[in-house]
Amino acid sequence: MNKTAIGGKAAGLVKLQELGLPVPPFVAVPVGEEPDEPAVAALGEPLAVRSSAVGEDAADRSAAGQYETVLGVTQATLADAVAQVRAGTDRAKAYGADGDVAVVVQRQIPATRAGVAFSRDPVGGGDSVLIECALGAGEAVVSGEVTPDRYRVEGDRVHARATGIIRTLRDDEAQEVAELVRKAETGFGRPVDVEFCFEGRTLWLVQCRPITTL
């Protein structure tokens, strides 16, 4: 499906799936359409409903945090959640969207740890993978509400800076995140930042976008 119809965020998830990387099941709801009820029902509950504007998560502008995300959505509250996300139409137009934003409906992972990983240093452009991770869901890390642990993965070495007594990621888990992020960079053909979460010991990638600062 064309990116103009499903927006940048959904297109990124589709690409991750094509690369064989672990993505929670999702349904892309194109601009101007309503969710496919049988497809959404197959996702189970709870659900996360997120925007996917045409210009969002693009190579030259990410618009991260500009749109609303609704968590804990059920089949009964889905229509209201989609309407709430689409209420950001005016902001979406500023990022290139034409009309309503597209929407991503995704199975919400009961994350025990989550964060964001950069396939390259977003400031200096170095080859090391930078990871920020905290306990719980990833929204708190992305929004800056919590101070995450920070990891720098260089080859087979992991440099950790923990904020608490116990680190959120073991060295092998940081290496696992770094490996998937490098695969995403290769598949996308450019440096990326990836939102990830752990469901117990199972690693999921829930979003991928180009690093726009390089």
Coordinates of C-alpha atoms in Angstrom, one line a residue:
M1 CA 0.0 0.0 0.0
N2 CA 1.3 3.4 -0.9
K3 CA 2.8 5.7 1.7
T4 CA 0.5 8.6 0.8
A5 CA -2.4 6.4 1.9
I6 CA -1.0 5.0 5.1
G7 CA 1.5 7.6 6.2
G8 CA 5.1 7.4 7.4
K9 CA 4.7 5.5 10.6
A10 CA 2.7 2.6 9.1
A11 CA 5.0 2.5 6.1
G12 CA 7.9 2.1 8.5
L13 CA 6.2 -0.8 10.3
V14 CA 5.4 -2.5 6.9
K15 CA 9.1 -2.2 6.0
L16 CA 10.2 -3.8 9.3
Q17 CA 7.9 -6.7 8.7
E18 CA 9.3 -7.1 5.2
L19 CA 12.8 -7.3 6.7
G20 CA 11.6 -10.1 9.0
L21 CA 12.1 -8.1 12.2
P22 CA 9.7 -8.6 15.2
V23 CA 6.8 -6.2 15.0
P24 CA 3.6 -6.6 17.0
P25 CA 0.6 -7.3 14.8
F26 CA -1.0 -4.1 13.5
V27 CA -3.6 -2.8 11.0
A28 CA -2.9 0.3 8.9
V29 CA -6.1 2.4 8.5
P30 CA -5.6 4.6 5.3
V31 CA -6.5 8.3 5.1
G32 CA -10.3 8.7 4.8
E33 CA -11.1 5.1 5.7
E34 CA -12.4 3.3 8.7
P35 CA -10.7 0.3 10.5
D36 CA -11.3 -3.1 9.0
E37 CA -13.3 -4.6 11.9
P38 CA -12.4 -8.3 11.3
A39 CA -8.7 -7.4 11.0
V40 CA -8.7 -5.3 14.1
A41 CA -10.6 -8.0 16.0
A42 CA -7.9 -10.4 15.2
L43 CA -5.4 -8.3 17.0
G44 CA -7.0 -8.9 20.4
E45 CA -6.9 -6.4 23.2
P46 CA -5.7 -4.0 24.5
L47 CA -4.7 -1.9 21.5
A48 CA -2.6 1.1 20.9
V49 CA -3.9 3.6 18.4
R50 CA -1.4 6.0 16.8
S51 CA -1.3 8.6 14.1
S52 CA 0.5 8.0 10.8
A53 CA 0.6 11.3 8.9
V54 CA 1.9 11.4 5.4
G55 CA 4.9 13.6 6.3
E56 CA 5.5 11.9 9.7
D57 CA 8.7 9.9 10.2
A58 CA 10.1 11.2 6.9
A59 CA 13.8 11.4 6.1
D60 CA 13.9 15.2 6.7
R61 CA 11.4 15.6 9.5
S62 CA 10.1 13.1 12.1
A63 CA 7.4 15.1 13.9
A64 CA 7.9 12.7 16.8
G65 CA 5.6 13.5 19.7
Q66 CA 3.5 15.9 17.6
Y67 CA 0.4 13.6 17.4
E68 CA -1.7 11.8 20.0
T69 CA -1.4 8.2 20.9
V70 CA -4.2 6.4 22.7
L71 CA -3.3 3.3 24.8
G72 CA -5.5 0.6 26.4
V73 CA -8.1 0.8 23.6
T74 CA -10.7 -2.0 23.4
Q75 CA -12.9 -2.9 20.4
A76 CA -15.7 -1.0 22.1
T77 CA -13.7 2.2 22.4
L78 CA -11.8 1.9 19.0
A79 CA -13.9 4.4 17.1
D80 CA -13.5 7.1 19.7
A81 CA -9.8 6.5 19.9
V82 CA -9.4 6.7 16.1
A83 CA -11.4 10.0 16.1
Q84 CA -9.2 11.3 18.9
V85 CA -6.0 10.6 17.0
R86 CA -7.4 12.1 13.8
A87 CA -8.3 15.3 15.7
G88 CA -4.7 16.3 15.0
T89 CA -5.5 17.0 11.3
D90 CA -4.4 20.6 11.3
R91 CA -1.0 19.7 12.8
A92 CA -0.7 16.9 10.3
K93 CA -1.2 19.3 7.4
A94 CA 1.8 21.2 8.6
Y95 CA 3.9 18.1 8.0
G96 CA 2.6 17.4 4.5
A97 CA -0.6 15.4 5.2
D98 CA -3.6 16.1 2.9
G99 CA -6.8 15.7 4.8
D100 CA -7.1 13.4 7.8
V101 CA -4.2 11.5 9.1
A102 CA -3.9 7.7 8.6
V103 CA -4.0 5.6 11.7
V104 CA -2.1 2.6 13.0
V105 CA -4.0 0.2 15.3
Q106 CA -1.5 -2.2 16.9
R107 CA -1.6 -4.9 19.6
Q108 CA -0.4 -3.2 22.8
I109 CA 2.6 -5.0 24.2
P110 CA 2.6 -5.3 28.1
A111 CA 6.1 -4.0 28.2
T112 CA 8.3 -4.6 31.2
R113 CA 11.1 -2.5 29.7
A114 CA 11.2 -0.2 26.7
G115 CA 13.1 2.6 25.0
V116 CA 14.6 3.9 21.8
A117 CA 17.8 2.9 20.0
F118 CA 19.8 4.9 17.4
S119 CA 21.7 2.9 14.8
R120 CA 24.3 5.8 14.7
D121 CA 25.2 8.5 17.1
P122 CA 22.5 11.1 16.3
V123 CA 24.9 14.0 17.2
G124 CA 28.3 12.9 16.1
G125 CA 27.3 10.3 13.5
G126 CA 29.6 7.6 14.9
D127 CA 29.2 3.9 14.2
S128 CA 28.2 2.9 17.7
V129 CA 24.5 2.1 18.5
L130 CA 23.1 4.3 21.3
I131 CA 20.3 2.8 23.4
E132 CA 18.0 4.5 26.0
C133 CA 15.9 2.2 28.1
A134 CA 13.7 2.4 31.2
L135 CA 11.2 0.2 33.1
G136 CA 7.7 0.1 31.8
A137 CA 6.3 1.5 28.5
G138 CA 8.4 3.4 26.0
E139 CA 6.3 6.6 25.8
A140 CA 7.9 7.8 29.1
V141 CA 11.4 7.5 27.5
V142 CA 10.4 9.2 24.2
S143 CA 8.6 12.1 25.9
G144 CA 11.5 12.7 28.4
E145 CA 9.3 12.0 31.4
V146 CA 11.9 9.6 32.9
T147 CA 15.7 9.4 32.9
P148 CA 16.6 6.2 31.1
D149 CA 19.7 4.0 31.4
R150 CA 22.0 4.7 28.5
Y151 CA 24.0 2.1 26.6
R152 CA 26.6 2.5 23.8
V153 CA 27.3 -0.7 21.8
E154 CA 30.6 -0.8 19.9
G155 CA 31.2 -4.1 18.3
D156 CA 31.1 -6.7 21.0
R157 CA 31.5 -4.2 23.8
V158 CA 28.7 -2.6 25.8
H159 CA 29.2 0.6 27.8
A160 CA 26.4 1.1 30.3
R161 CA 25.4 4.1 32.4
A162 CA 22.6 3.1 34.7
T163 CA 20.4 5.4 36.7
G164 CA 19.5 2.9 39.4
I165 CA 21.1 0.0 41.3
I166 CA 19.9 -2.6 38.7
R167 CA 20.4 -2.1 35.0
T168 CA 17.4 -2.4 32.7
L169 CA 19.3 -4.3 30.1
R170 CA 22.0 -7.0 30.4
D171 CA 24.9 -6.8 27.9
D172 CA 23.4 -9.6 25.8
E173 CA 20.1 -7.8 25.6
A174 CA 21.7 -4.5 24.6
Q175 CA 23.6 -6.5 21.9
E176 CA 20.2 -8.0 20.8
V177 CA 18.7 -4.5 20.4
A178 CA 21.8 -3.3 18.6
E179 CA 21.7 -6.2 16.1
L180 CA 18.1 -5.5 15.1
V181 CA 18.7 -1.8 14.8
R182 CA 21.6 -2.4 12.5
K183 CA 19.5 -4.7 10.4
A184 CA 16.8 -2.0 10.2
E185 CA 19.4 0.5 9.1
T186 CA 20.6 -1.8 6.4
G187 CA 17.0 -2.5 5.2
F188 CA 16.0 1.2 5.2
G189 CA 19.3 2.2 3.6
R190 CA 20.0 5.0 6.1
P191 CA 20.5 5.5 9.8
V192 CA 17.4 5.0 11.9
D193 CA 16.0 5.3 15.4
V194 CA 13.8 2.5 16.6
E195 CA 11.4 2.3 19.5
F196 CA 11.5 -1.1 21.1
C197 CA 10.1 -2.9 24.1
F198 CA 10.6 -6.2 25.9
E199 CA 7.7 -8.4 26.8
G200 CA 9.5 -10.4 29.4
R201 CA 12.5 -11.6 27.4
T202 CA 10.8 -11.2 24.0
L203 CA 12.0 -8.1 22.1
W204 CA 9.6 -6.2 19.8
L205 CA 10.2 -3.2 17.5
V206 CA 7.2 -0.9 17.6
Q207 CA 8.3 2.0 15.4
C208 CA 11.2 3.0 13.1
R209 CA 12.0 6.3 11.5
P210 CA 15.1 8.0 9.9
I211 CA 17.5 9.9 12.1
T212 CA 16.9 13.5 10.9
T213 CA 19.8 15.1 12.8
L214 CA 22.6 13.6 10.7

